[in-house]
mmCIF file with all atom_site columns, C-alpha atoms in Angstrom:
data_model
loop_
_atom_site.group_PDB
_atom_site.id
_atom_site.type_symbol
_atom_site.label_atom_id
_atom_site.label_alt_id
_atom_site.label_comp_id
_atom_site.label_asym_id
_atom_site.label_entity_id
_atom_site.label_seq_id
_atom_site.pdbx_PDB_ins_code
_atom_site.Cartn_x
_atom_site.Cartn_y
_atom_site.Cartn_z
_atom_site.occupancy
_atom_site.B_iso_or_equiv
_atom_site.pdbx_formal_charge
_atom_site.auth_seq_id
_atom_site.auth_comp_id
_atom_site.auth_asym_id
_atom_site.auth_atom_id
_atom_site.pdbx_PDB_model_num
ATOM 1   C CA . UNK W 1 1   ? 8.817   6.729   11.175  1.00 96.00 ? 1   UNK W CA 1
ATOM 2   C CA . UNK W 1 2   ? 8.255   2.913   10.585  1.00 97.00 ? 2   UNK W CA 1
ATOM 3   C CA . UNK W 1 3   ? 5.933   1.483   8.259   1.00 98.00 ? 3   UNK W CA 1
ATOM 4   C CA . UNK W 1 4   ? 5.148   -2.228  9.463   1.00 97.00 ? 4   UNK W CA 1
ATOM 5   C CA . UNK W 1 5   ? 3.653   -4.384  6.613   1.00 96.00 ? 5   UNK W CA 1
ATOM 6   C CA . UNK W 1 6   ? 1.934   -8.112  6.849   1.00 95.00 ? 6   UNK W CA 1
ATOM 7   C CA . UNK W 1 7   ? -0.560  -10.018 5.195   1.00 95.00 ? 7   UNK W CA 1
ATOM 8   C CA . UNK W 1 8   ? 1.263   -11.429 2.269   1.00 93.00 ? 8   UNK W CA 1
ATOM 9   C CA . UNK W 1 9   ? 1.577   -15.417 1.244   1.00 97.00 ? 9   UNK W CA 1
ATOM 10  C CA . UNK W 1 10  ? 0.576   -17.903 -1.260  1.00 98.00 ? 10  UNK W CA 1
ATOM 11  C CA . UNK W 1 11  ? -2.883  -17.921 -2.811  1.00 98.00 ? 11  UNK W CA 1
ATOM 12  C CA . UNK W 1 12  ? -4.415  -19.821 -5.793  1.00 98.00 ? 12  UNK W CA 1
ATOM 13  C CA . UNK W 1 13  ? -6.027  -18.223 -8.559  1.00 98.00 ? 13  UNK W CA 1
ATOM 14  C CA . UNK W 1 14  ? -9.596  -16.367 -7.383  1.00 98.00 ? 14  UNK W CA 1
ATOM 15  C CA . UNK W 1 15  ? -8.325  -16.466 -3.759  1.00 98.00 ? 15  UNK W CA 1
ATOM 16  C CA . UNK W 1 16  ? -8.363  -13.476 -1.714  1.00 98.00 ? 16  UNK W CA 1
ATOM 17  C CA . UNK W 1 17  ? -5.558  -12.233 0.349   1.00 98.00 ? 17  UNK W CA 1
ATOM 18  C CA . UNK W 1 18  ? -5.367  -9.026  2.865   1.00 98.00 ? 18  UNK W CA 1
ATOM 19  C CA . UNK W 1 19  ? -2.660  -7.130  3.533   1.00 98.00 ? 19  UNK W CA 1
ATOM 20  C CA . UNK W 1 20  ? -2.311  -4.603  6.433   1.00 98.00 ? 20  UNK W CA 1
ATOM 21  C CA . UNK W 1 21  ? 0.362   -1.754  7.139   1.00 98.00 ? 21  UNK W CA 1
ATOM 22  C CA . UNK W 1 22  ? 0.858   0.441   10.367  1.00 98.00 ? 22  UNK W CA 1
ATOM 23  C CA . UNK W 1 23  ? 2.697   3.467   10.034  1.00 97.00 ? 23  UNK W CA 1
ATOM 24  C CA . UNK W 1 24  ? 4.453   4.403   13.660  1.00 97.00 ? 24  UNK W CA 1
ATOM 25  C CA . UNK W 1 25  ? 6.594   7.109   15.164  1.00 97.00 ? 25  UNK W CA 1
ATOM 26  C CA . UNK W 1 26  ? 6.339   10.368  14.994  1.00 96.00 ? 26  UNK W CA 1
ATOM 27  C CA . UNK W 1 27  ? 3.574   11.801  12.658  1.00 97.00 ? 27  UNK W CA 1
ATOM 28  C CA . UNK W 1 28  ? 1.992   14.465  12.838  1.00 96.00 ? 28  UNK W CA 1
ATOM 29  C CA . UNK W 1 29  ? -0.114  14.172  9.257   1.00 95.00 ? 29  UNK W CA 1
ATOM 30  C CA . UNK W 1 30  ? -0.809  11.724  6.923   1.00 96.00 ? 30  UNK W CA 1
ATOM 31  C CA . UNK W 1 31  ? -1.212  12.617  3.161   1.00 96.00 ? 31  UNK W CA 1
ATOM 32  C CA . UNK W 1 32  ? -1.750  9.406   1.699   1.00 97.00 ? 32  UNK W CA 1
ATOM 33  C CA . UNK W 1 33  ? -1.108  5.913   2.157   1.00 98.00 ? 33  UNK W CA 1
ATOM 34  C CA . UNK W 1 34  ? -0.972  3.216   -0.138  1.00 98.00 ? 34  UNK W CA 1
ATOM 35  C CA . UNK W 1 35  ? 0.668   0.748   -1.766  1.00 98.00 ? 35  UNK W CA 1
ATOM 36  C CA . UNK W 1 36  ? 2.798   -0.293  -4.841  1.00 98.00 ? 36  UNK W CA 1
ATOM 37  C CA . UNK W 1 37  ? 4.294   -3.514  -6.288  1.00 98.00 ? 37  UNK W CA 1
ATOM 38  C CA . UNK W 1 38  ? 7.386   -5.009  -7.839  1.00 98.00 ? 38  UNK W CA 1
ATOM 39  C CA . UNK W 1 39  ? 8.650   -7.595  -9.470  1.00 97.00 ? 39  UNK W CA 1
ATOM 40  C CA . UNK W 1 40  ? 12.059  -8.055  -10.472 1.00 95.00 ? 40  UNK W CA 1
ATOM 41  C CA . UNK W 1 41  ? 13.207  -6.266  -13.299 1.00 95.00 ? 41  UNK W CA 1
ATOM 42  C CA . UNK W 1 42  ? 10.133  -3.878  -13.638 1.00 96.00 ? 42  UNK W CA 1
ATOM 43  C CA . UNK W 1 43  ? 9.648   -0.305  -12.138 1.00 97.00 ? 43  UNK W CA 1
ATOM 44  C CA . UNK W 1 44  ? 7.932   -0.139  -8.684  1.00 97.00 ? 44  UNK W CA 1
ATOM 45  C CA . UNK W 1 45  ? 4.426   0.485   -10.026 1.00 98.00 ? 45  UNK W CA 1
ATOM 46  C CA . UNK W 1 46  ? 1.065   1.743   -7.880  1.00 98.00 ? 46  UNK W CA 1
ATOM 47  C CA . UNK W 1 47  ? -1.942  0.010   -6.716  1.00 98.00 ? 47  UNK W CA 1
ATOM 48  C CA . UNK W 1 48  ? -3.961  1.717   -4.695  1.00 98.00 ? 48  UNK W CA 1
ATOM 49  C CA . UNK W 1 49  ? -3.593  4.753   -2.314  1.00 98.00 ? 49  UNK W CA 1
ATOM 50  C CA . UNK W 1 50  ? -6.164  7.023   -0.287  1.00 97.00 ? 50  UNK W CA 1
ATOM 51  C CA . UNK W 1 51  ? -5.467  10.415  0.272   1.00 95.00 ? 51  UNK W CA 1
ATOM 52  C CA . UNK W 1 52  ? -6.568  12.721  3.583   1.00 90.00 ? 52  UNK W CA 1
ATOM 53  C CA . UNK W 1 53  ? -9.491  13.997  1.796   1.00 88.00 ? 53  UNK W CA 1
ATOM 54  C CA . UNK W 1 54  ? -10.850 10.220  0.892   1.00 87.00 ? 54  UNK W CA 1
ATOM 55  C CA . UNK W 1 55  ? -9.878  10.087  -2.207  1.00 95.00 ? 55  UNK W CA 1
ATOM 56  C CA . UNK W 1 56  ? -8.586  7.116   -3.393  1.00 97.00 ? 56  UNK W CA 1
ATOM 57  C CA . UNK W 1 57  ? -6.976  5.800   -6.970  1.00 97.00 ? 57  UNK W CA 1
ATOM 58  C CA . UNK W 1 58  ? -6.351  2.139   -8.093  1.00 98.00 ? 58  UNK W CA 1
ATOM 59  C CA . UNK W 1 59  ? -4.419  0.585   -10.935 1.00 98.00 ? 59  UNK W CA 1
ATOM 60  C CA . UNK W 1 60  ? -6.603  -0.047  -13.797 1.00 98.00 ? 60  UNK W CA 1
ATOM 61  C CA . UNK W 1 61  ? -5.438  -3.543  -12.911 1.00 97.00 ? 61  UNK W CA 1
ATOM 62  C CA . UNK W 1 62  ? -6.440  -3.329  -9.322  1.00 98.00 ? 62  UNK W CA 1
ATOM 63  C CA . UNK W 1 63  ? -10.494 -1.649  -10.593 1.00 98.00 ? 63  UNK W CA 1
ATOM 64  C CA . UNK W 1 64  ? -12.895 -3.840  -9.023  1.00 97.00 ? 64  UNK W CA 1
ATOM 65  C CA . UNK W 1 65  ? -11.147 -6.318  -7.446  1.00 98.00 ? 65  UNK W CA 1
ATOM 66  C CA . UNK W 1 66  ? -8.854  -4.073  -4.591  1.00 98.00 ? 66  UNK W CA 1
ATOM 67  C CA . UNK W 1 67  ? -10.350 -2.313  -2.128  1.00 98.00 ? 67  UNK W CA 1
ATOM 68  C CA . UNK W 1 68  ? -8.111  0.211   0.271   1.00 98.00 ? 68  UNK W CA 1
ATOM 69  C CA . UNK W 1 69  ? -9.628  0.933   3.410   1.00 97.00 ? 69  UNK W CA 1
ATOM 70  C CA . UNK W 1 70  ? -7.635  3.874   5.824   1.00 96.00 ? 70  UNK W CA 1
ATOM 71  C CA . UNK W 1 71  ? -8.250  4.215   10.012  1.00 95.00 ? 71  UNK W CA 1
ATOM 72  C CA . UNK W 1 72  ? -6.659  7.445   10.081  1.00 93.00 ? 72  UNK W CA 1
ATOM 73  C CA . UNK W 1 73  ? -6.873  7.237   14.164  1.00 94.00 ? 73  UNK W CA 1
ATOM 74  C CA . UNK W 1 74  ? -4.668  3.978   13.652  1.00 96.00 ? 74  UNK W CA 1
ATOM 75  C CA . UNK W 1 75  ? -2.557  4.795   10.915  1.00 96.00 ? 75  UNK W CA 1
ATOM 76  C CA . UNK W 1 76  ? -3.057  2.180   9.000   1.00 97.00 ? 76  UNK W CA 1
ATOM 77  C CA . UNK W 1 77  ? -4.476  1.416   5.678   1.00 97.00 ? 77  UNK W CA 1
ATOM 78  C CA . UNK W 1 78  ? -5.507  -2.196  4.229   1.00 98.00 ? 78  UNK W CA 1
ATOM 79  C CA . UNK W 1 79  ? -5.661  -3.633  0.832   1.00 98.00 ? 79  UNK W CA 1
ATOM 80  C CA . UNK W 1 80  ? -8.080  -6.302  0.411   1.00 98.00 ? 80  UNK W CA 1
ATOM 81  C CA . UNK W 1 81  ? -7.582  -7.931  -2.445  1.00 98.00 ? 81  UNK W CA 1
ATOM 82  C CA . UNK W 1 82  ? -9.791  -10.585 -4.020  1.00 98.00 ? 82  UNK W CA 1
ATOM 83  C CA . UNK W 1 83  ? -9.772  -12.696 -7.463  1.00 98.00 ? 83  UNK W CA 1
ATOM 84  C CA . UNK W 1 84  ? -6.509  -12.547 -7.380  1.00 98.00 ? 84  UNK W CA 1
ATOM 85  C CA . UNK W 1 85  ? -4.564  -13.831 -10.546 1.00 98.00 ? 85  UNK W CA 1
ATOM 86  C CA . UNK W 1 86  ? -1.104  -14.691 -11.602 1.00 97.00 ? 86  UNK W CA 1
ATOM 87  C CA . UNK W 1 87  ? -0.369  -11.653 -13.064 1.00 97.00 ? 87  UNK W CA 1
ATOM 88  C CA . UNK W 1 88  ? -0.727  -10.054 -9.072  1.00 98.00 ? 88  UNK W CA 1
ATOM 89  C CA . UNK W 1 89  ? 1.884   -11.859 -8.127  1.00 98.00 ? 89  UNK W CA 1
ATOM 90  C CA . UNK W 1 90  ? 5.043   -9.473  -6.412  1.00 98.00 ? 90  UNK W CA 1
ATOM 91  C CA . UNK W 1 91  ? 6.217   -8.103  -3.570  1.00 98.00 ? 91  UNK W CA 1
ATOM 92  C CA . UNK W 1 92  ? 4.141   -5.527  -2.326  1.00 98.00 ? 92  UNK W CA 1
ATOM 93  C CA . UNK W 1 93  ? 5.396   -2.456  -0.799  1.00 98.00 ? 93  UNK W CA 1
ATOM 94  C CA . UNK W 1 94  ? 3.487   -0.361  1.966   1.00 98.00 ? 94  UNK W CA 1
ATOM 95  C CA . UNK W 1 95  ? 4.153   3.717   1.299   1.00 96.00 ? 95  UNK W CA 1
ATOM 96  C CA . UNK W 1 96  ? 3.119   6.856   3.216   1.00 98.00 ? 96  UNK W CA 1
ATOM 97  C CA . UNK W 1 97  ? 3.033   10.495  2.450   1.00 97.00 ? 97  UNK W CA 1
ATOM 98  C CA . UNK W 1 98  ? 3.546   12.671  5.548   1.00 96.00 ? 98  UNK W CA 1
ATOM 99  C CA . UNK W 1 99  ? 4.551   15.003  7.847   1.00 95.00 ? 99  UNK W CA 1
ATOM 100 C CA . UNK W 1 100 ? 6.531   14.310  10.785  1.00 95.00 ? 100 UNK W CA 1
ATOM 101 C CA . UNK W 1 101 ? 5.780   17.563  12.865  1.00 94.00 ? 101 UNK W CA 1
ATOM 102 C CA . UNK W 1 102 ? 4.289   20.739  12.213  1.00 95.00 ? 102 UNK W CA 1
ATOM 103 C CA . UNK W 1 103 ? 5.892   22.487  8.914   1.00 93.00 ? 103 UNK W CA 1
ATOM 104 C CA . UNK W 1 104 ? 7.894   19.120  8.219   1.00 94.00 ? 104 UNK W CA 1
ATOM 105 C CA . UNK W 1 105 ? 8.225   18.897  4.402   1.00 93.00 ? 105 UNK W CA 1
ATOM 106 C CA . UNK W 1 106 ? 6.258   15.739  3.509   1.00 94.00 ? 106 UNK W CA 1
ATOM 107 C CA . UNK W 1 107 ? 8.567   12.929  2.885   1.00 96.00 ? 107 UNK W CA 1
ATOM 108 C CA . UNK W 1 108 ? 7.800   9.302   1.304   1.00 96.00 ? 108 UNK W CA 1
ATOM 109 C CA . UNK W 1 109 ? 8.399   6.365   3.487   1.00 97.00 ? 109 UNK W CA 1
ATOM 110 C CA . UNK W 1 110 ? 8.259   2.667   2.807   1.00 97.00 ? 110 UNK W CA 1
ATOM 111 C CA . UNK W 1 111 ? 7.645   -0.136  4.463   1.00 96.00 ? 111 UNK W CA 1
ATOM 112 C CA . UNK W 1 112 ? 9.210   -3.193  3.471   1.00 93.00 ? 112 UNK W CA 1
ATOM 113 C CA . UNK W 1 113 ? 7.740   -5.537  0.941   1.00 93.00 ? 113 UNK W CA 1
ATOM 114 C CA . UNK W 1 114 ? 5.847   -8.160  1.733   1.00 97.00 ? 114 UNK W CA 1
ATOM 115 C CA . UNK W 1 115 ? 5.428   -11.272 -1.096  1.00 97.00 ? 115 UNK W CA 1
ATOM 116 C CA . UNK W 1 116 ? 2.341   -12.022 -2.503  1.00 98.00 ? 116 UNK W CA 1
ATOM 117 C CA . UNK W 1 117 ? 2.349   -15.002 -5.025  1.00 98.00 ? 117 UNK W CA 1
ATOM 118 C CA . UNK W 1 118 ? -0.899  -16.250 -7.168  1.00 98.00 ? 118 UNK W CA 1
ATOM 119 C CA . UNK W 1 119 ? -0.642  -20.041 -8.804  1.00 97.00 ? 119 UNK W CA 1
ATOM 120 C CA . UNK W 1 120 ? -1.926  -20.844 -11.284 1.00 91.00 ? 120 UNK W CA 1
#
């Protein structure tokens, strides 16, 4: 399983930026998808994810500005994310929840980080 993330540069505080993720391989079910960020020396923390059922949950710090949108018949999930601010700024790391055939245990796999950086 690959997760294939894009969509990350340099924005200016308010921009907008979208970033996309595909999962690939062999899959059989999706959980969730989502994604997290990091910046050096802190923990990996979430942003937003969507679950199988449509649920979704968002940072506090992501409320009203993110939006994660899921094609399930794609595999992929998108963060749109708009007034973006300094405080956004990290690598951002793509992350699915699934199962790779039937009765599979459901592992966590990562894409790999792509860098989103606000100015001020």
């Amino acid at each position: 399983v690959q997760l294939q993330a894009s969509g990350g540069g340099l924005v200016q505080t308010g921009g907008s930026l979208r970033l996309s993720c595909a999962a690939s391989g062999t899959i059989f079910s999706i959980e969730s998808m989502g994604w997290y960020r990091q910046v050096p020396g802190k923990q990996r923390e979430l942003v937003a994810r969507t679950r199988s059922g449509g649920t979704t949950d968002y940072a506090d710090s992501a409320k009203g500005r993110f939006t994660i949108s899921r094609d399930s018949a794609k595999n992929t999930v998108d963060l749109q994310m708009n007034s973006l601010k300094p405080e956004d700024t990290a690598n951002y790391f793509c992350y699915s929840r699934l199962q790779r055939f039937r009765g599979d245990y459901l592992g966590a796999y990562w894409g790999q980080g792509t860098q989103v950086t606000v100015s001020s």
